[in-house]
GROMACS .gro file of N, CA and C in nm:
model
  363
    1ASN      N    1  18.147   6.358   8.669
    1ASN     CA    2  18.265   6.265   8.688
    1ASN      C    3  18.225   6.140   8.763
    2SER      N    4  18.287   6.037   8.731
    2SER     CA    5  18.271   5.912   8.809
    2SER      C    6  18.350   5.917   8.936
    3MET      N    7  18.465   5.990   8.938
    3MET     CA    8  18.552   5.996   9.051
    3MET      C    9  18.581   6.141   9.079
    4PRO      N   10  18.617   6.184   9.202
    4PRO     CA   11  18.647   6.318   9.235
    4PRO      C   12  18.760   6.377   9.144
    5ALA      N   13  18.747   6.498   9.104
    5ALA     CA   14  18.842   6.578   9.031
    5ALA      C   15  18.841   6.721   9.078
    6LEU      N   16  18.944   6.764   9.142
    6LEU     CA   17  18.950   6.903   9.193
    6LEU      C   18  18.823   6.926   9.278
    7ASN      N   19  18.745   7.028   9.243
    7ASN     CA   20  18.629   7.063   9.326
    7ASN      C   21  18.500   7.018   9.257
    8ASP      N   22  18.509   6.932   9.154
    8ASP     CA   23  18.387   6.894   9.079
    8ASP      C   24  18.302   6.796   9.159
    9ILE      N   25  18.173   6.807   9.139
    9ILE     CA   26  18.080   6.713   9.195
    9ILE      C   27  18.088   6.581   9.122
   10THR      N   28  18.079   6.472   9.195
   10THR     CA   29  18.079   6.342   9.123
   10THR      C   30  17.935   6.311   9.084
   11ALA      N   31  17.918   6.213   8.996
   11ALA     CA   32  17.787   6.172   8.950
   11ALA      C   33  17.702   6.118   9.068
   12ALA      N   34  17.767   6.045   9.154
   12ALA     CA   35  17.694   5.990   9.271
   12ALA      C   36  17.642   6.105   9.357
   13GLU      N   37  17.726   6.207   9.381
   13GLU     CA   38  17.683   6.323   9.455
   13GLU      C   39  17.571   6.396   9.388
   14MET      N   40  17.581   6.407   9.257
   14MET     CA   41  17.480   6.481   9.176
   14MET      C   42  17.347   6.408   9.177
   15LYS      N   43  17.350   6.277   9.183
   15LYS     CA   44  17.227   6.196   9.196
   15LYS      C   45  17.150   6.234   9.326
   16GLY      N   46  17.229   6.248   9.430
   16GLY     CA   47  17.167   6.293   9.557
   16GLY      C   48  17.114   6.430   9.553
   17VAL      N   49  17.179   6.518   9.485
   17VAL     CA   50  17.128   6.656   9.468
   17VAL      C   51  16.999   6.655   9.382
   18LEU      N   52  17.002   6.579   9.278
   18LEU     CA   53  16.883   6.572   9.196
   18LEU      C   54  16.759   6.510   9.266
   19ASP      N   55  16.788   6.416   9.354
   19ASP     CA   56  16.676   6.361   9.436
   19ASP      C   57  16.626   6.466   9.531
   20GLN      N   58  16.708   6.546   9.588
   20GLN     CA   59  16.664   6.654   9.678
   20GLN      C   60  16.585   6.755   9.601
   21VAL      N   61  16.631   6.795   9.485
   21VAL     CA   62  16.555   6.894   9.405
   21VAL      C   63  16.423   6.837   9.365
   22ALA      N   64  16.418   6.706   9.329
   22ALA     CA   65  16.289   6.641   9.295
   22ALA      C   66  16.187   6.648   9.407
   23GLU      N   67  16.240   6.637   9.531
   23GLU     CA   68  16.151   6.645   9.650
   23GLU      C   69  16.082   6.785   9.659
   24MET      N   70  16.155   6.885   9.610
   24MET     CA   71  16.109   7.021   9.624
   24MET      C   72  16.028   7.070   9.502
   25CYS      N   73  16.049   7.007   9.386
   25CYS     CA   74  15.987   7.056   9.264
   25CYS      C   75  15.918   6.939   9.192
   26PRO      N   76  15.782   6.942   9.182
   26PRO     CA   77  15.709   6.839   9.115
   26PRO      C   78  15.747   6.818   8.967
   27ASP      N   79  15.781   6.926   8.902
   27ASP     CA   80  15.823   6.913   8.757
   27ASP      C   81  15.952   6.833   8.741
   28VAL      N   82  16.048   6.864   8.828
   28VAL     CA   83  16.170   6.790   8.827
   28VAL      C   84  16.141   6.637   8.866
   29ALA      N   85  16.063   6.626   8.966
   29ALA     CA   86  16.025   6.481   9.007
   29ALA      C   87  15.969   6.408   8.890
   30ARG      N   88  15.876   6.466   8.817
   30ARG     CA   89  15.815   6.400   8.701
   30ARG      C   90  15.917   6.368   8.593
   31ALA      N   91  16.012   6.463   8.572
   31ALA     CA   92  16.114   6.443   8.472
   31ALA      C   93  16.211   6.332   8.510
   32VAL      N   94  16.244   6.329   8.639
   32VAL     CA   95  16.335   6.221   8.687
   32VAL      C   96  16.265   6.084   8.672
   33LYS      N   97  16.139   6.082   8.714
   33LYS     CA   98  16.060   5.955   8.710
   33LYS      C   99  16.047   5.906   8.569
   34SER      N  100  16.026   5.997   8.472
   34SER     CA  101  16.010   5.957   8.331
   34SER      C  102  16.144   5.927   8.260
   35GLY      N  103  16.252   5.968   8.322
   35GLY     CA  104  16.381   5.952   8.259
   35GLY      C  105  16.422   6.068   8.165
   36ASP      N  106  16.341   6.180   8.170
   36ASP     CA  107  16.373   6.292   8.090
   36ASP      C  108  16.500   6.367   8.140
   37ILE      N  109  16.518   6.354   8.275
   37ILE     CA  110  16.641   6.411   8.340
   37ILE      C  111  16.711   6.294   8.406
   38SER      N  112  16.838   6.285   8.384
   38SER     CA  113  16.919   6.180   8.449
   38SER      C  114  17.059   6.224   8.466
   39VAL      N  115  17.127   6.157   8.554
   39VAL     CA  116  17.267   6.176   8.580
   39VAL      C  117  17.337   6.054   8.523
   40VAL      N  118  17.442   6.072   8.443
   40VAL     CA  119  17.510   5.967   8.381
   40VAL      C  120  17.664   5.973   8.420
   41PHE      N  121  17.721   5.863   8.460
   41PHE     CA  122  17.860   5.859   8.499
   41PHE      C  123  17.949   5.870   8.371
   42THR      N  124  18.048   5.957   8.377
   42THR     CA  125  18.134   5.976   8.257
   42THR      C  126  18.238   5.866   8.239
   43GLY      N  127  18.271   5.796   8.349
   43GLY     CA  128  18.381   5.698   8.343
   43GLY      C  129  18.515   5.764   8.366
   44SER      N  130  18.519   5.895   8.400
   44SER     CA  131  18.638   5.971   8.414
   44SER      C  132  18.654   6.034   8.552
   45GLY      N  133  18.773   6.059   8.588
   45GLY     CA  134  18.802   6.130   8.713
   45GLY      C  135  18.884   6.255   8.681
   46SER      N  136  18.884   6.297   8.560
   46SER     CA  137  18.964   6.412   8.514
   46SER      C  138  18.874   6.536   8.505
   47PRO      N  139  18.930   6.653   8.530
   47PRO     CA  140  18.852   6.778   8.510
   47PRO      C  141  18.826   6.802   8.362
   48CYS      N  142  18.898   6.740   8.274
   48CYS     CA  143  18.874   6.748   8.131
   48CYS      C  144  18.798   6.619   8.086
   49ILE      N  145  18.744   6.622   7.966
   49ILE     CA  146  18.679   6.500   7.915
   49ILE      C  147  18.709   6.483   7.771
   50ASN      N  148  18.755   6.371   7.734
   50ASN     CA  149  18.779   6.331   7.594
   50ASN      C  150  18.653   6.260   7.547
   51LEU      N  151  18.577   6.320   7.463
   51LEU     CA  152  18.449   6.270   7.422
   51LEU      C  153  18.463   6.133   7.348
   52ARG      N  154  18.584   6.102   7.303
   52ARG     CA  155  18.604   5.970   7.236
   52ARG      C  156  18.619   5.859   7.337
   53LEU      N  157  18.638   5.898   7.464
   53LEU     CA  158  18.668   5.797   7.567
   53LEU      C  159  18.556   5.794   7.678
   54VAL      N  160  18.443   5.845   7.653
   54VAL     CA  161  18.339   5.844   7.762
   54VAL      C  162  18.290   5.705   7.781
   55SER      N  163  18.218   5.689   7.892
   55SER     CA  164  18.160   5.558   7.933
   55SER      C  165  18.053   5.518   7.830
   56LYS      N  166  18.024   5.390   7.823
   56LYS     CA  167  17.919   5.342   7.733
   56LYS      C  168  17.786   5.407   7.767
   57GLU      N  169  17.760   5.424   7.900
   57GLU     CA  170  17.633   5.489   7.945
   57GLU      C  171  17.618   5.631   7.889
   58VAL      N  172  17.729   5.709   7.886
   58VAL     CA  173  17.723   5.848   7.836
   58VAL      C  174  17.697   5.845   7.684
   59ALA      N  175  17.763   5.756   7.617
   59ALA     CA  176  17.750   5.747   7.470
   59ALA      C  177  17.608   5.706   7.435
   60GLN      N  178  17.550   5.611   7.509
   60GLN     CA  179  17.413   5.571   7.480
   60GLN      C  180  17.311   5.677   7.511
   61ALA      N  181  17.336   5.750   7.624
   61ALA     CA  182  17.245   5.858   7.663
   61ALA      C  183  17.249   5.973   7.563
   62ALA      N  184  17.360   5.997   7.504
   62ALA     CA  185  17.379   6.105   7.410
   62ALA      C  186  17.306   6.084   7.283
   63VAL      N  187  17.286   5.955   7.242
   63VAL     CA  188  17.226   5.924   7.113
   63VAL      C  189  17.081   5.985   7.111
   64SER      N  190  17.006   5.978   7.217
   64SER     CA  191  16.868   6.025   7.220
   64SER      C  192  16.852   6.157   7.292
   65ALA      N  193  16.962   6.228   7.325
   65ALA     CA  194  16.952   6.354   7.403
   65ALA      C  195  16.899   6.468   7.314
   66ASP      N  196  16.818   6.552   7.374
   66ASP     CA  197  16.774   6.674   7.312
   66ASP      C  198  16.864   6.789   7.339
   67LEU      N  199  16.934   6.778   7.457
   67LEU     CA  200  17.026   6.885   7.506
   67LEU      C  201  17.140   6.820   7.583
   68ILE      N  202  17.260   6.862   7.560
   68ILE     CA  203  17.374   6.823   7.635
   68ILE      C  204  17.433   6.946   7.703
   69ILE      N  205  17.464   6.937   7.833
   69ILE     CA  206  17.526   7.045   7.906
   69ILE      C  207  17.664   7.002   7.945
   70VAL      N  208  17.759   7.077   7.895
   70VAL     CA  209  17.902   7.050   7.932
   70VAL      C  210  17.947   7.160   8.027
   71GLU      N  211  17.979   7.119   8.145
   71GLU     CA  212  18.004   7.214   8.258
   71GLU      C  213  18.148   7.204   8.308
   72GLY      N  214  18.207   7.323   8.328
   72GLY     CA  215  18.338   7.333   8.393
   72GLY      C  216  18.440   7.377   8.292
   73MET      N  217  18.543   7.447   8.340
   73MET     CA  218  18.647   7.503   8.252
   73MET      C  219  18.720   7.390   8.175
   74GLY      N  220  18.751   7.284   8.242
   74GLY     CA  221  18.826   7.182   8.174
   74GLY      C  222  18.740   7.114   8.067
   75ARG      N  223  18.618   7.077   8.096
   75ARG     CA  224  18.536   7.006   8.004
   75ARG      C  225  18.479   7.098   7.891
   76ALA      N  226  18.422   7.211   7.930
   76ALA     CA  227  18.355   7.297   7.835
   76ALA      C  228  18.453   7.386   7.754
   77ILE      N  229  18.562   7.426   7.815
   77ILE     CA  230  18.652   7.523   7.746
   77ILE      C  231  18.781   7.460   7.694
   78HIS      N  232  18.856   7.397   7.782
   78HIS     CA  233  18.985   7.338   7.744
   78HIS      C  234  18.974   7.231   7.641
   79THR      N  235  18.879   7.144   7.653
   79THR     CA  236  18.879   7.027   7.569
   79THR      C  237  18.761   7.020   7.467
   80ASN      N  238  18.656   7.100   7.485
   80ASN     CA  239  18.537   7.085   7.402
   80ASN      C  240  18.472   7.212   7.355
   81LEU      N  241  18.543   7.319   7.361
   81LEU     CA  242  18.482   7.450   7.323
   81LEU      C  243  18.426   7.443   7.181
   82TYR      N  244  18.500   7.380   7.092
   82TYR     CA  245  18.458   7.372   6.952
   82TYR      C  246  18.392   7.240   6.916
   83ALA      N  247  18.367   7.155   7.007
   83ALA     CA  248  18.301   7.027   6.978
   83ALA      C  249  18.156   7.052   6.928
   84THR      N  250  18.113   6.975   6.835
   84THR     CA  251  17.973   6.991   6.783
   84THR      C  252  17.898   6.866   6.809
   85PHE      N  253  17.765   6.880   6.819
   85PHE     CA  254  17.677   6.769   6.854
   85PHE      C  255  17.560   6.766   6.759
   86LYS      N  256  17.494   6.658   6.760
   86LYS     CA  257  17.367   6.644   6.681
   86LYS      C  258  17.251   6.696   6.752
   87CYS      N  259  17.261   6.742   6.876
   87CYS     CA  260  17.155   6.803   6.949
   87CYS      C  261  17.210   6.935   7.004
   88ASP      N  262  17.121   7.017   7.057
   88ASP     CA  263  17.165   7.143   7.117
   88ASP      C  264  17.258   7.122   7.232
   89CYS      N  265  17.353   7.211   7.250
   89CYS     CA  266  17.449   7.198   7.360
   89CYS      C  267  17.473   7.333   7.427
   90ILE      N  268  17.482   7.330   7.563
   90ILE     CA  269  17.520   7.448   7.638
   90ILE      C  270  17.651   7.415   7.708
   91LYS      N  271  17.748   7.500   7.684
   91LYS     CA  272  17.875   7.491   7.752
   91LYS      C  273  17.889   7.608   7.847
   92VAL      N  274  17.913   7.575   7.976
   92VAL     CA  275  17.911   7.675   8.083
   92VAL      C  276  18.037   7.657   8.171
   93ALA      N  277  18.103   7.769   8.200
   93ALA     CA  278  18.226   7.762   8.283
   93ALA      C  279  18.256   7.894   8.345
   94MET      N  280  18.335   7.886   8.450
   94MET     CA  281  18.401   8.007   8.507
   94MET      C  282  18.541   8.001   8.459
   95ILE      N  283  18.596   8.109   8.406
   95ILE     CA  284  18.732   8.111   8.354
   95ILE      C  285  18.831   8.139   8.467
   96LYS      N  286  18.918   8.039   8.491
   96LYS     CA  287  19.009   8.049   8.605
   96LYS      C  288  19.155   8.056   8.562
   97ASN      N  289  19.176   8.099   8.437
   97ASN     CA  290  19.310   8.116   8.380
   97ASN      C  291  19.307   8.247   8.300
   98LEU      N  292  19.401   8.335   8.340
   98LEU     CA  293  19.400   8.475   8.279
   98LEU      C  294  19.430   8.471   8.132
   99HIS      N  295  19.524   8.379   8.088
   99HIS     CA  296  19.555   8.371   7.946
   99HIS      C  297  19.427   8.324   7.868
  100VAL      N  298  19.359   8.226   7.915
  100VAL     CA  299  19.241   8.178   7.846
  100VAL      C  300  19.132   8.289   7.842
  101ALA      N  301  19.118   8.358   7.955
  101ALA     CA  302  19.018   8.468   7.962
  101ALA      C  303  19.051   8.574   7.858
  102GLU      N  304  19.174   8.618   7.846
  102GLU     CA  305  19.212   8.723   7.760
  102GLU      C  306  19.212   8.682   7.612
  103THR      N  307  19.267   8.570   7.585
  103THR     CA  308  19.289   8.530   7.443
  103THR      C  309  19.159   8.466   7.379
  104LEU      N  310  19.088   8.384   7.452
  104LEU     CA  311  18.967   8.328   7.392
  104LEU      C  312  18.842   8.415   7.398
  105PHE      N  313  18.834   8.493   7.509
  105PHE     CA  314  18.704   8.562   7.536
  105PHE      C  315  18.721   8.713   7.547
  106LYS      N  316  18.850   8.763   7.538
  106LYS     CA  317  18.872   8.907   7.558
  106LYS      C  318  18.814   8.952   7.695
  107GLY      N  319  18.820   8.860   7.793
  107GLY     CA  320  18.760   8.885   7.924
  107GLY      C  321  18.859   8.893   8.039
  108LYS      N  322  18.806   8.876   8.157
  108LYS     CA  323  18.891   8.881   8.276
  108LYS      C  324  18.884   8.750   8.355
  109LEU      N  325  18.977   8.738   8.440
  109LEU     CA  326  18.979   8.622   8.528
  109LEU      C  327  18.844   8.609   8.606
  110TYR      N  328  18.791   8.493   8.614
  110TYR     CA  329  18.669   8.463   8.688
  110TYR      C  330  18.543   8.509   8.613
  111ASP      N  331  18.556   8.548   8.488
  111ASP     CA  332  18.436   8.575   8.410
  111ASP      C  333  18.365   8.435   8.387
  112CYS      N  334  18.238   8.441   8.370
  112CYS     CA  335  18.162   8.321   8.338
  112CYS      C  336  18.124   8.323   8.192
  113VAL      N  337  18.129   8.201   8.137
  113VAL     CA  338  18.097   8.183   7.996
  113VAL      C  339  17.982   8.094   7.985
  114CYS      N  340  17.880   8.125   7.904
  114CYS     CA  341  17.767   8.036   7.877
  114CYS      C  342  17.755   8.044   7.720
  115LYS      N  343  17.788   7.930   7.656
  115LYS     CA  344  17.786   7.929   7.511
  115LYS      C  345  17.680   7.824   7.469
  116PHE      N  346  17.589   7.869   7.382
  116PHE     CA  347  17.483   7.785   7.325
  116PHE      C  348  17.526   7.751   7.186
  117ASP      N  349  17.533   7.619   7.155
  117ASP     CA  350  17.556   7.568   7.021
  117ASP      C  351  17.431   7.495   6.972
  118PRO      N  352  17.363   7.544   6.867
  118PRO     CA  353  17.250   7.472   6.815
  118PRO      C  354  17.298   7.337   6.755
  119ALA      N  355  17.204   7.247   6.743
  119ALA     CA  356  17.231   7.114   6.691
  119ALA      C  357  17.290   7.131   6.546
  120GLU      N  358  17.388   7.046   6.517
  120GLU     CA  359  17.440   7.040   6.384
  120GLU      C  360  17.339   6.969   6.292
  121PRO      N  361  17.321   7.013   6.171
  121PRO     CA  362  17.225   6.949   6.084
  121PRO      C  363  17.266   6.807   6.043
   0.00000   0.00000   0.00000
């Protein structure tokens, strides 16, 4: 997120975390330096994300992405569970709504979901 939303980390905060991880891990440091790993601002302050309204930076980064990670119940489940991409995608979230847990996943409140979607041909 570009702005705070609930308890989500902002892109600016994530850049700081990534810098700290890069200091501890040479592989991450190399990936950051080469641009293989980056943090991109969504242009949103919502816990959900409308993929038609993302920032220009997100749209440009997605064009050449090998993997997209959509994180959080709002982004990964509520608004994009069935979204498809031209690259592999991982959707990960903790379910914080009993109705969603029971109806979509036949699960329980606070179950974690990790869904891998291979690239669309």
